[in-house]
XYZ file of C-alpha atoms in Angstrom:
107
model
C 9.779 -21.710 8.181
C 12.393 -18.866 10.097
C 10.601 -19.414 13.077
C 8.347 -21.771 13.133
C 7.190 -21.382 16.937
C 5.662 -18.259 16.055
C 3.626 -19.490 13.114
C -0.058 -20.298 13.599
C -1.120 -22.875 10.819
C -5.249 -23.656 10.454
C -6.678 -25.078 7.095
C -4.478 -28.540 6.990
C -2.057 -27.374 4.249
C 0.922 -25.575 2.744
C 2.227 -27.472 0.046
C 5.210 -26.195 -1.762
C 8.057 -28.172 -4.156
C 10.454 -24.827 -3.792
C 11.732 -22.600 -1.582
C 9.610 -20.409 0.572
C 10.516 -18.642 3.673
C 8.194 -17.804 6.222
C 8.771 -15.087 8.831
C 7.383 -14.841 12.613
C 4.131 -14.106 12.838
C 2.815 -15.192 9.774
C -0.636 -16.684 10.340
C -2.567 -19.034 7.940
C -6.163 -19.747 7.846
C -9.236 -20.811 6.057
C -11.780 -17.898 4.905
C -14.868 -20.513 5.406
C -14.939 -23.695 6.317
C -18.296 -24.747 4.577
C -16.611 -23.028 1.546
C -16.300 -26.346 -1.361
C -13.378 -25.396 -2.794
C -11.510 -25.087 1.361
C -13.137 -28.942 1.371
C -11.570 -29.875 -1.393
C -8.084 -29.026 -0.571
C -8.315 -29.023 3.174
C -8.718 -33.076 2.499
C -5.391 -33.440 -0.101
C -4.015 -30.763 2.192
C -2.685 -27.843 0.100
C -5.481 -25.095 1.225
C -2.154 -23.305 0.793
C 0.207 -24.115 -2.001
C 3.589 -22.216 -2.506
C 5.091 -21.461 -5.541
C 9.306 -21.221 -5.641
C 11.129 -18.307 -4.103
C 8.025 -16.768 -2.049
C 9.353 -14.708 0.949
C 6.244 -14.181 3.209
C 6.762 -10.815 5.636
C 7.017 -11.207 9.409
C 2.486 -10.936 11.097
C 1.016 -11.231 7.785
C -2.440 -13.098 7.443
C -2.555 -15.395 4.366
C -6.063 -16.140 4.606
C -7.005 -19.593 2.100
C -7.520 -21.350 0.121
C -4.840 -19.751 -2.060
C -2.239 -19.902 -4.707
C 1.113 -17.948 -4.541
C 2.807 -18.242 -7.587
C 6.979 -18.437 -8.196
C 9.050 -15.232 -7.373
C 6.744 -13.582 -4.806
C 7.389 -11.603 -1.760
C 4.730 -10.325 0.115
C 5.582 -7.315 2.726
C 5.642 -7.666 6.577
C 1.547 -7.180 7.736
C -0.322 -7.466 4.971
C -3.110 -9.980 4.499
C -3.390 -12.366 1.126
C -7.101 -12.939 0.850
C -6.815 -14.090 -2.483
C -3.898 -16.204 -5.171
C -0.974 -14.633 -6.687
C -0.737 -15.565 -10.084
C 2.075 -12.554 -10.873
C 5.747 -12.694 -9.522
C 6.662 -9.589 -7.631
C 6.567 -7.328 -4.840
C 2.886 -7.017 -2.415
C 1.918 -5.305 0.445
C -0.780 -3.848 1.985
C -4.542 -4.573 3.363
C -5.232 -6.371 1.060
C -2.022 -7.374 -0.866
C -2.050 -5.401 -3.797
C 0.842 -5.720 -6.228
C 3.920 -2.714 -5.627
C 6.782 -3.896 -7.885
C 8.114 -6.605 -10.553
C 11.141 -5.995 -9.089
C 12.147 -9.614 -7.952
C 15.201 -11.259 -4.779
C 16.470 -13.714 -3.750
C 18.432 -12.613 -0.934
C 16.390 -14.181 1.468
C 17.210 -17.746 -0.146
């Protein structure tokens, strides 16, 4: 995490075996603590599963449980409220795929 003092984690567990960049002001939270999938992921500390070469832009919000595949860039101030299964660049509220272009410049 590039700015760990400014990242909020609620949801018990960001998991990744790859390279991940989390910019300042990113917030991770759960959609509903009563959701069965959330409870399951919370117990194994994998509410947020991030692939390799994932960049989450400044002040984005990620609501889990979610999985983000390899080679994904999320633009600043985006809302990720469902899993991302295709590589590319995502932006918006909620985040939508804008491009297939993949970059490694942040890693």
